[in-house]
Amino acid sequence: MRFIPHTAAQVAAMLETIGVANVTDLISHVPAGLRELAEIKLDPGRSEAEVVSELRALAARNQGASDYTSFLGGGYNRHYIPAAVRAVASRAEFATSYTPYQAEASQGTTQAIFEFQTLITQLTAMDVANASMYDGASATAEAVLMARRLKPKRKTIAVSRALWPDYRETIRTYLSALSGIEFLELPFDNHTGMVDLGALADIAGEELLCVVLGYPNVFGVIEPLRTATEIAHRAGALVVSATAEPLSLGLLKAPGELGADIVAGEGQSFGLAVEFGGPGVGFLAARTEHLRQMPGRLVGQTRDRDGRRAFCLTLATREQHIRRERATSNICTNHSLCALAATVYLSLLGRQGLRELAERNVELAHEAIDALAARGLRRRFSGPVFNEFALSLPHPSNALAWAEQRRILAGIALQPYYPELGDSILISVTEMNRSAELRRLADVLAEGR
């Protein structure tokens, strides 16, 4: 993308409009020490080659995930990306100046979105999927808003406390502008790490609007989705299933088969690298009877006047197309390149390949659990897991620092998000980890605990 800087006159006009004298005043809330660090001090009159050389030297001081053995997860996962994914997604035919469903866009772009939707419905066992969500958190929040449109007379939204903290906060933020909504957090079982089904049964009444569960949840534990759905449905409520590690759906029973009404999640594991905090690609799937309340946009398949197969924007209940108050979403970006990457990734692996990769992830995770157990370290929760699990340690922060000194990013401390789990870290294992790395992880954490 071209970068066109503002002129000094434009900057001055913008500052005057917002009532700030200069750019320094605009960022005065940032500590002075940090602002000084952000400056790149280059002597004037240096050649382009000299500047490039110095910037490269500065960049070389950074350390990335590839410089460490990584077991970081927590919503974004490190997977191998076949070179063909980037090769296809980078083709000029898929680059557009604006949103890809415009009339001038190629049929290939709209077909790619249609294929993404199709793959998501197959993965989730749902009837229909869209292709316009920012990430898993916003997709889940949109799913909750969709549930509210479907059950407008109910007011209680129950969210598992074992749902990722950023997902919960995004839902809470989306709901903050609405009146008459009660937001409840369902506790998790301290032994299994699963949602407390007794607590769900206690609130399952005529006011219950929907229940939101991670599948697997933030602890990597696979929630009892079928049982939770049965409880919610008996009360006439809807169930939203959220999945941050979609590779798990290559092995687990699909949420749609377990009765979920809306399935949301994050598709980053499918061909998108973990870098600079993203990008992600959210997905949302639902049943046909709820189609009209889906947010975002859908591409459909049709025939042109000559009877040839064609693709077009079928539903777009957004403020750009209909009256703002009747729009089901104000999402106005399109992650079509991210969705394209996910589509290429899934097409390359195929149904069997996806299952085999999922199985490999489970095998490695349990190999890590066994190696840690052999050194006296135990899982925090007993519930079944996919490729991520919580581990108890006497001194988690010390152990993580000890491991980092040995170039191992051993996991994520859970204490900042769950004060009651101050003894636990979250470890993610994928096909990017080798058996020797798992044994090394166990040795280092045992030494540093």
PDB file of C-alpha atoms in Angstrom, residues 203-446:
ATOM      1  CA  ILE A 203     -29.787 -19.538  36.058  1.00  0.00           C
ATOM      2  CA  ALA A 204     -31.458 -21.386  33.194  1.00  0.00           C
ATOM      3  CA  GLY A 205     -34.865 -19.769  33.234  1.00  0.00           C
ATOM      4  CA  GLU A 206     -37.148 -17.700  31.089  1.00  0.00           C
ATOM      5  CA  GLU A 207     -34.831 -14.658  31.310  1.00  0.00           C
ATOM      6  CA  LEU A 208     -31.796 -16.513  29.963  1.00  0.00           C
ATOM      7  CA  LEU A 209     -31.013 -15.213  26.485  1.00  0.00           C
ATOM      8  CA  CYS A 210     -27.838 -17.088  25.551  1.00  0.00           C
ATOM      9  CA  VAL A 211     -24.829 -18.934  26.916  1.00  0.00           C
ATOM     10  CA  VAL A 212     -21.298 -18.393  25.557  1.00  0.00           C
ATOM     11  CA  LEU A 213     -18.675 -21.108  25.934  1.00  0.00           C
ATOM     12  CA  GLY A 214     -15.131 -21.562  24.650  1.00  0.00           C
ATOM     13  CA  TYR A 215     -14.605 -24.789  22.742  1.00  0.00           C
ATOM     14  CA  PRO A 216     -11.845 -25.520  23.827  1.00  0.00           C
ATOM     15  CA  ASN A 217     -11.772 -22.836  26.513  1.00  0.00           C
ATOM     16  CA  VAL A 218      -8.963 -20.537  27.684  1.00  0.00           C
ATOM     17  CA  PHE A 219      -7.402 -23.368  29.694  1.00  0.00           C
ATOM     18  CA  GLY A 220      -7.361 -25.593  26.630  1.00  0.00           C
ATOM     19  CA  VAL A 221     -10.088 -27.700  28.225  1.00  0.00           C
ATOM     20  CA  ILE A 222     -12.853 -29.052  26.011  1.00  0.00           C
ATOM     21  CA  GLU A 223     -16.158 -27.870  27.421  1.00  0.00           C
ATOM     22  CA  PRO A 224     -19.163 -30.219  27.784  1.00  0.00           C
ATOM     23  CA  LEU A 225     -20.890 -28.399  24.962  1.00  0.00           C
ATOM     24  CA  ARG A 226     -23.675 -30.924  24.375  1.00  0.00           C
ATOM     25  CA  THR A 227     -24.761 -30.991  28.022  1.00  0.00           C
ATOM     26  CA  ALA A 228     -24.571 -27.216  28.324  1.00  0.00           C
ATOM     27  CA  THR A 229     -26.620 -26.872  25.145  1.00  0.00           C
ATOM     28  CA  GLU A 230     -29.287 -29.232  26.448  1.00  0.00           C
ATOM     29  CA  ILE A 231     -29.588 -27.186  29.662  1.00  0.00           C
ATOM     30  CA  ALA A 232     -29.811 -23.910  27.744  1.00  0.00           C
ATOM     31  CA  HIS A 233     -32.281 -25.215  25.182  1.00  0.00           C
ATOM     32  CA  ARG A 234     -34.603 -26.552  27.865  1.00  0.00           C
ATOM     33  CA  ALA A 235     -34.808 -22.975  29.092  1.00  0.00           C
ATOM     34  CA  GLY A 236     -35.413 -21.692  25.567  1.00  0.00           C
ATOM     35  CA  ALA A 237     -32.007 -19.981  25.387  1.00  0.00           C
ATOM     36  CA  LEU A 238     -29.412 -20.012  22.615  1.00  0.00           C
ATOM     37  CA  VAL A 239     -25.829 -21.275  22.782  1.00  0.00           C
ATOM     38  CA  VAL A 240     -22.830 -19.524  21.243  1.00  0.00           C
ATOM     39  CA  SER A 241     -19.723 -21.646  20.829  1.00  0.00           C
ATOM     40  CA  ALA A 242     -16.398 -19.774  20.454  1.00  0.00           C
ATOM     41  CA  THR A 243     -13.222 -21.422  19.191  1.00  0.00           C
ATOM     42  CA  ALA A 244      -9.839 -19.692  19.211  1.00  0.00           C
ATOM     43  CA  GLU A 245      -7.936 -22.776  18.014  1.00  0.00           C
ATOM     44  CA  PRO A 246      -9.951 -23.889  14.961  1.00  0.00           C
ATOM     45  CA  LEU A 247      -7.523 -26.720  14.236  1.00  0.00           C
ATOM     46  CA  SER A 248      -9.243 -28.509  17.126  1.00  0.00           C
ATOM     47  CA  LEU A 249     -12.375 -28.743  14.967  1.00  0.00           C
ATOM     48  CA  GLY A 250     -10.455 -31.074  12.674  1.00  0.00           C
ATOM     49  CA  LEU A 251     -10.694 -33.663  15.433  1.00  0.00           C
ATOM     50  CA  LEU A 252     -13.439 -32.686  17.870  1.00  0.00           C
ATOM     51  CA  LYS A 253     -17.093 -33.179  17.166  1.00  0.00           C
ATOM     52  CA  ALA A 254     -18.307 -30.023  15.431  1.00  0.00           C
ATOM     53  CA  PRO A 255     -20.259 -27.516  17.585  1.00  0.00           C
ATOM     54  CA  GLY A 256     -23.197 -27.761  15.193  1.00  0.00           C
ATOM     55  CA  GLU A 257     -23.470 -31.491  15.855  1.00  0.00           C
ATOM     56  CA  LEU A 258     -23.568 -30.759  19.589  1.00  0.00           C
ATOM     57  CA  GLY A 259     -26.472 -28.359  19.233  1.00  0.00           C
ATOM     58  CA  ALA A 260     -24.772 -24.936  19.234  1.00  0.00           C
ATOM     59  CA  ASP A 261     -26.956 -22.268  17.641  1.00  0.00           C
ATOM     60  CA  ILE A 262     -24.180 -19.860  16.626  1.00  0.00           C
ATOM     61  CA  VAL A 263     -20.524 -20.773  16.154  1.00  0.00           C
ATOM     62  CA  ALA A 264     -17.870 -18.059  16.215  1.00  0.00           C
ATOM     63  CA  GLY A 265     -14.116 -18.133  16.434  1.00  0.00           C
ATOM     64  CA  GLU A 266     -10.690 -17.141  15.236  1.00  0.00           C
ATOM     65  CA  GLY A 267      -9.218 -18.513  12.000  1.00  0.00           C
ATOM     66  CA  GLN A 268      -5.615 -17.356  12.501  1.00  0.00           C
ATOM     67  CA  SER A 269      -4.341 -20.927  12.825  1.00  0.00           C
ATOM     68  CA  PHE A 270      -5.248 -21.500   9.176  1.00  0.00           C
ATOM     69  CA  GLY A 271      -2.360 -19.974   7.280  1.00  0.00           C
ATOM     70  CA  LEU A 272      -1.878 -16.686   9.149  1.00  0.00           C
ATOM     71  CA  ALA A 273       1.363 -16.043  10.989  1.00  0.00           C
ATOM     72  CA  VAL A 274       1.524 -14.787  14.562  1.00  0.00           C
ATOM     73  CA  GLU A 275       3.222 -11.459  14.072  1.00  0.00           C
ATOM     74  CA  PHE A 276       2.699  -7.890  15.271  1.00  0.00           C
ATOM     75  CA  GLY A 277      -0.384  -8.974  17.202  1.00  0.00           C
ATOM     76  CA  GLY A 278      -2.184 -10.302  14.166  1.00  0.00           C
ATOM     77  CA  PRO A 279      -3.787 -10.228  11.747  1.00  0.00           C
ATOM     78  CA  GLY A 280      -6.635 -12.493  12.654  1.00  0.00           C
ATOM     79  CA  VAL A 281      -9.732 -13.502  10.773  1.00  0.00           C
ATOM     80  CA  GLY A 282     -12.927 -14.093  12.681  1.00  0.00           C
ATOM     81  CA  PHE A 283     -15.631 -16.459  11.522  1.00  0.00           C
ATOM     82  CA  LEU A 284     -19.298 -16.775  12.368  1.00  0.00           C
ATOM     83  CA  ALA A 285     -21.680 -19.542  11.345  1.00  0.00           C
ATOM     84  CA  ALA A 286     -25.329 -20.122  12.130  1.00  0.00           C
ATOM     85  CA  ARG A 287     -28.403 -22.093  11.210  1.00  0.00           C
ATOM     86  CA  THR A 288     -30.546 -21.264   8.202  1.00  0.00           C
ATOM     87  CA  GLU A 289     -33.501 -20.101  10.273  1.00  0.00           C
ATOM     88  CA  HIS A 290     -31.279 -17.396  11.808  1.00  0.00           C
ATOM     89  CA  LEU A 291     -29.817 -16.239   8.500  1.00  0.00           C
ATOM     90  CA  ARG A 292     -31.544 -12.858   8.455  1.00  0.00           C
ATOM     91  CA  GLN A 293     -29.970 -11.833  11.745  1.00  0.00           C
ATOM     92  CA  MET A 294     -26.386 -12.650  10.770  1.00  0.00           C
ATOM     93  CA  PRO A 295     -23.965  -9.706  10.823  1.00  0.00           C
ATOM     94  CA  GLY A 296     -21.552  -8.840   8.046  1.00  0.00           C
ATOM     95  CA  ARG A 297     -21.873 -10.003   4.485  1.00  0.00           C
ATOM     96  CA  LEU A 298     -22.419 -13.240   2.626  1.00  0.00           C
ATOM     97  CA  VAL A 299     -21.430 -14.206  -0.885  1.00  0.00           C
ATOM     98  CA  GLY A 300     -23.797 -16.523  -2.697  1.00  0.00           C
ATOM     99  CA  GLN A 301     -23.598 -18.721  -5.762  1.00  0.00           C
ATOM    100  CA  THR A 302     -25.871 -18.067  -8.711  1.00  0.00           C
ATOM    101  CA  ARG A 303     -26.053 -18.181 -12.541  1.00  0.00           C
ATOM    102  CA  ASP A 304     -25.504 -15.286 -14.910  1.00  0.00           C
ATOM    103  CA  ARG A 305     -27.844 -14.562 -17.826  1.00  0.00           C
ATOM    104  CA  ASP A 306     -25.916 -17.034 -19.943  1.00  0.00           C
ATOM    105  CA  GLY A 307     -26.355 -19.793 -17.390  1.00  0.00           C
ATOM    106  CA  ARG A 308     -22.766 -19.725 -16.235  1.00  0.00           C
ATOM    107  CA  ARG A 309     -21.811 -20.247 -12.569  1.00  0.00           C
ATOM    108  CA  ALA A 310     -21.310 -16.887 -10.872  1.00  0.00           C
ATOM    109  CA  PHE A 311     -20.893 -15.373  -7.416  1.00  0.00           C
ATOM    110  CA  CYS A 312     -22.370 -12.224  -5.926  1.00  0.00           C
ATOM    111  CA  LEU A 313     -22.981 -10.462  -2.669  1.00  0.00           C
ATOM    112  CA  THR A 314     -26.177 -12.103  -1.432  1.00  0.00           C
ATOM    113  CA  LEU A 315     -26.826 -10.585   1.980  1.00  0.00           C
ATOM    114  CA  ALA A 316     -25.287  -7.469   3.444  1.00  0.00           C
ATOM    115  CA  THR A 317     -27.433  -6.111   6.226  1.00  0.00           C
ATOM    116  CA  ARG A 318     -24.926  -3.391   7.004  1.00  0.00           C
ATOM    117  CA  GLU A 319     -25.329   0.313   7.477  1.00  0.00           C
ATOM    118  CA  GLN A 320     -23.797   0.903   4.046  1.00  0.00           C
ATOM    119  CA  HIS A 321     -26.684  -0.916   2.395  1.00  0.00           C
ATOM    120  CA  ILE A 322     -29.742  -0.380   4.579  1.00  0.00           C
ATOM    121  CA  ARG A 323     -30.932   2.105   7.179  1.00  0.00           C
ATOM    122  CA  ARG A 324     -28.415   2.328  10.019  1.00  0.00           C
ATOM    123  CA  GLU A 325     -30.920   1.393  12.717  1.00  0.00           C
ATOM    124  CA  ARG A 326     -31.843  -1.765  10.824  1.00  0.00           C
ATOM    125  CA  ALA A 327     -28.271  -2.876  10.180  1.00  0.00           C
ATOM    126  CA  THR A 328     -27.130  -6.062  11.895  1.00  0.00           C
ATOM    127  CA  SER A 329     -23.523  -4.965  11.992  1.00  0.00           C
ATOM    128  CA  ASN A 330     -21.345  -1.899  11.609  1.00  0.00           C
ATOM    129  CA  ILE A 331     -18.311  -3.941  10.651  1.00  0.00           C
ATOM    130  CA  CYS A 332     -17.057  -2.301   7.514  1.00  0.00           C
ATOM    131  CA  THR A 333     -13.760  -3.958   6.808  1.00  0.00           C
ATOM    132  CA  ASN A 334     -13.271  -7.142   4.868  1.00  0.00           C
ATOM    133  CA  HIS A 335     -10.626  -9.648   5.785  1.00  0.00           C
ATOM    134  CA  SER A 336     -10.799 -11.191   2.368  1.00  0.00           C
ATOM    135  CA  LEU A 337      -7.037 -11.628   2.039  1.00  0.00           C
ATOM    136  CA  CYS A 338      -6.922 -13.321   5.437  1.00  0.00           C
ATOM    137  CA  ALA A 339      -9.952 -15.415   4.534  1.00  0.00           C
ATOM    138  CA  LEU A 340      -8.265 -16.254   1.237  1.00  0.00           C
ATOM    139  CA  ALA A 341      -5.136 -17.429   3.065  1.00  0.00           C
ATOM    140  CA  ALA A 342      -7.290 -19.602   5.331  1.00  0.00           C
ATOM    141  CA  THR A 343      -9.115 -21.012   2.306  1.00  0.00           C
ATOM    142  CA  VAL A 344      -5.870 -21.905   0.539  1.00  0.00           C
ATOM    143  CA  TYR A 345      -4.490 -23.450   3.731  1.00  0.00           C
ATOM    144  CA  LEU A 346      -7.573 -25.613   4.290  1.00  0.00           C
ATOM    145  CA  SER A 347      -7.704 -26.615   0.631  1.00  0.00           C
ATOM    146  CA  LEU A 348      -4.076 -27.727   0.721  1.00  0.00           C
ATOM    147  CA  LEU A 349      -4.544 -29.832   3.829  1.00  0.00           C
ATOM    148  CA  GLY A 350      -7.906 -31.301   2.923  1.00  0.00           C
ATOM    149  CA  ARG A 351     -10.226 -33.050   5.338  1.00  0.00           C
ATOM    150  CA  GLN A 352      -7.823 -35.916   6.078  1.00  0.00           C
ATOM    151  CA  GLY A 353      -4.766 -33.683   6.333  1.00  0.00           C
ATOM    152  CA  LEU A 354      -6.509 -31.412   8.797  1.00  0.00           C
ATOM    153  CA  ARG A 355      -7.440 -34.374  10.956  1.00  0.00           C
ATOM    154  CA  GLU A 356      -3.908 -35.769  10.871  1.00  0.00           C
ATOM    155  CA  LEU A 357      -2.456 -32.391  11.837  1.00  0.00           C
ATOM    156  CA  ALA A 358      -4.953 -32.080  14.684  1.00  0.00           C
ATOM    157  CA  GLU A 359      -4.027 -35.562  15.889  1.00  0.00           C
ATOM    158  CA  ARG A 360      -0.343 -34.631  15.789  1.00  0.00           C
ATOM    159  CA  ASN A 361      -1.028 -31.575  17.948  1.00  0.00           C
ATOM    160  CA  VAL A 362      -2.837 -33.680  20.543  1.00  0.00           C
ATOM    161  CA  GLU A 363      -0.072 -36.280  20.565  1.00  0.00           C
ATOM    162  CA  LEU A 364       2.619 -33.666  21.141  1.00  0.00           C
ATOM    163  CA  ALA A 365       0.628 -31.881  23.861  1.00  0.00           C
ATOM    164  CA  HIS A 366       0.202 -35.127  25.763  1.00  0.00           C
ATOM    165  CA  GLU A 367       3.841 -35.967  25.213  1.00  0.00           C
ATOM    166  CA  ALA A 368       4.666 -32.666  26.915  1.00  0.00           C
ATOM    167  CA  ILE A 369       2.237 -33.409  29.758  1.00  0.00           C
ATOM    168  CA  ASP A 370       3.874 -36.791  30.314  1.00  0.00           C
ATOM    169  CA  ALA A 371       7.381 -35.307  30.250  1.00  0.00           C
ATOM    170  CA  LEU A 372       6.379 -32.657  32.796  1.00  0.00           C
ATOM    171  CA  ALA A 373       4.653 -35.248  34.987  1.00  0.00           C
ATOM    172  CA  ALA A 374       7.802 -37.368  34.952  1.00  0.00           C
ATOM    173  CA  ARG A 375       9.556 -34.393  36.571  1.00  0.00           C
ATOM    174  CA  GLY A 376       6.871 -33.906  39.188  1.00  0.00           C
ATOM    175  CA  LEU A 377       4.912 -31.140  37.426  1.00  0.00           C
ATOM    176  CA  ARG A 378       1.149 -31.554  37.088  1.00  0.00           C
ATOM    177  CA  ARG A 379      -1.639 -30.121  35.014  1.00  0.00           C
ATOM    178  CA  ARG A 380      -3.774 -27.609  36.828  1.00  0.00           C
ATOM    179  CA  PHE A 381      -7.050 -29.045  35.500  1.00  0.00           C
ATOM    180  CA  SER A 382      -8.147 -32.586  34.795  1.00  0.00           C
ATOM    181  CA  GLY A 383     -10.530 -31.899  31.900  1.00  0.00           C
ATOM    182  CA  PRO A 384      -9.630 -33.217  28.411  1.00  0.00           C
ATOM    183  CA  VAL A 385      -7.460 -30.871  26.355  1.00  0.00           C
ATOM    184  CA  PHE A 386      -6.507 -30.392  22.733  1.00  0.00           C
ATOM    185  CA  ASN A 387      -3.087 -28.751  22.289  1.00  0.00           C
ATOM    186  CA  GLU A 388      -3.006 -26.347  25.220  1.00  0.00           C
ATOM    187  CA  PHE A 389      -3.081 -26.901  28.973  1.00  0.00           C
ATOM    188  CA  ALA A 390      -2.563 -25.154  32.312  1.00  0.00           C
ATOM    189  CA  LEU A 391       0.346 -26.247  34.476  1.00  0.00           C
ATOM    190  CA  SER A 392       0.803 -25.690  38.210  1.00  0.00           C
ATOM    191  CA  LEU A 393       4.150 -24.364  39.415  1.00  0.00           C
ATOM    192  CA  PRO A 394       5.301 -23.219  42.886  1.00  0.00           C
ATOM    193  CA  HIS A 395       6.710 -19.978  41.474  1.00  0.00           C
ATOM    194  CA  PRO A 396       5.439 -19.402  37.932  1.00  0.00           C
ATOM    195  CA  SER A 397       7.079 -16.022  37.321  1.00  0.00           C
ATOM    196  CA  ASN A 398      10.465 -17.355  38.403  1.00  0.00           C
ATOM    197  CA  ALA A 399      10.081 -20.419  36.206  1.00  0.00           C
ATOM    198  CA  LEU A 400       9.086 -18.357  33.168  1.00  0.00           C
ATOM    199  CA  ALA A 401      12.031 -15.998  33.654  1.00  0.00           C
ATOM    200  CA  TRP A 402      14.391 -18.947  34.133  1.00  0.00           C
ATOM    201  CA  ALA A 403      13.150 -20.521  30.922  1.00  0.00           C
ATOM    202  CA  GLU A 404      13.423 -17.269  28.966  1.00  0.00           C
ATOM    203  CA  GLN A 405      17.035 -16.944  30.000  1.00  0.00           C
ATOM    204  CA  ARG A 406      17.473 -20.311  28.312  1.00  0.00           C
ATOM    205  CA  ARG A 407      15.689 -19.075  25.182  1.00  0.00           C
ATOM    206  CA  ILE A 408      12.432 -20.856  25.891  1.00  0.00           C
ATOM    207  CA  LEU A 409       9.120 -18.984  25.969  1.00  0.00           C
ATOM    208  CA  ALA A 410       7.518 -21.522  28.262  1.00  0.00           C
ATOM    209  CA  GLY A 411       4.002 -20.153  28.449  1.00  0.00           C
ATOM    210  CA  ILE A 412       1.695 -17.430  29.699  1.00  0.00           C
ATOM    211  CA  ALA A 413       1.150 -16.643  33.376  1.00  0.00           C
ATOM    212  CA  LEU A 414      -2.564 -16.905  34.205  1.00  0.00           C
ATOM    213  CA  GLN A 415      -2.424 -14.755  37.344  1.00  0.00           C
ATOM    214  CA  PRO A 416      -3.041 -11.387  35.620  1.00  0.00           C
ATOM    215  CA  TYR A 417      -6.300 -12.717  34.215  1.00  0.00           C
ATOM    216  CA  TYR A 418      -7.229 -15.168  36.970  1.00  0.00           C
ATOM    217  CA  PRO A 419      -5.842 -14.070  40.366  1.00  0.00           C
ATOM    218  CA  GLU A 420      -6.990 -17.359  41.873  1.00  0.00           C
ATOM    219  CA  LEU A 421      -4.679 -19.197  39.456  1.00  0.00           C
ATOM    220  CA  GLY A 422      -1.505 -17.508  40.605  1.00  0.00           C
ATOM    221  CA  ASP A 423       0.219 -20.885  40.578  1.00  0.00           C
ATOM    222  CA  SER A 424      -0.466 -21.642  36.919  1.00  0.00           C
ATOM    223  CA  ILE A 425       0.837 -20.992  33.436  1.00  0.00           C
ATOM    224  CA  LEU A 426      -0.724 -21.798  30.072  1.00  0.00           C
ATOM    225  CA  ILE A 427       1.373 -23.931  27.697  1.00  0.00           C
ATOM    226  CA  SER A 428       0.600 -24.380  23.996  1.00  0.00           C
ATOM    227  CA  VAL A 429       2.146 -27.202  21.959  1.00  0.00           C
ATOM    228  CA  THR A 430       1.809 -27.436  18.189  1.00  0.00           C
ATOM    229  CA  GLU A 431       3.409 -29.298  15.312  1.00  0.00           C
ATOM    230  CA  MET A 432       6.129 -26.612  15.373  1.00  0.00           C
ATOM    231  CA  ASN A 433       7.544 -28.198  18.533  1.00  0.00           C
ATOM    232  CA  ARG A 434       9.812 -31.233  18.458  1.00  0.00           C
ATOM    233  CA  SER A 435       9.990 -34.006  21.048  1.00  0.00           C
ATOM    234  CA  ALA A 436      13.452 -32.852  22.142  1.00  0.00           C
ATOM    235  CA  GLU A 437      12.002 -29.388  22.806  1.00  0.00           C
ATOM    236  CA  LEU A 438       9.280 -30.894  24.972  1.00  0.00           C
ATOM    237  CA  ARG A 439      11.818 -32.746  27.083  1.00  0.00           C
ATOM    238  CA  ARG A 440      13.910 -29.588  27.328  1.00  0.00           C
ATOM    239  CA  LEU A 441      10.824 -27.609  28.428  1.00  0.00           C
ATOM    240  CA  ALA A 442      10.153 -30.135  31.190  1.00  0.00           C
ATOM    241  CA  ASP A 443      13.785 -30.055  32.359  1.00  0.00           C
ATOM    242  CA  VAL A 444      13.965 -26.263  32.448  1.00  0.00           C
ATOM    243  CA  LEU A 445      10.629 -25.765  34.232  1.00  0.00           C
ATOM    244  CA  ALA A 446      11.578 -28.431  36.779  1.00  0.00           C
TER     245      ALA A 446
END
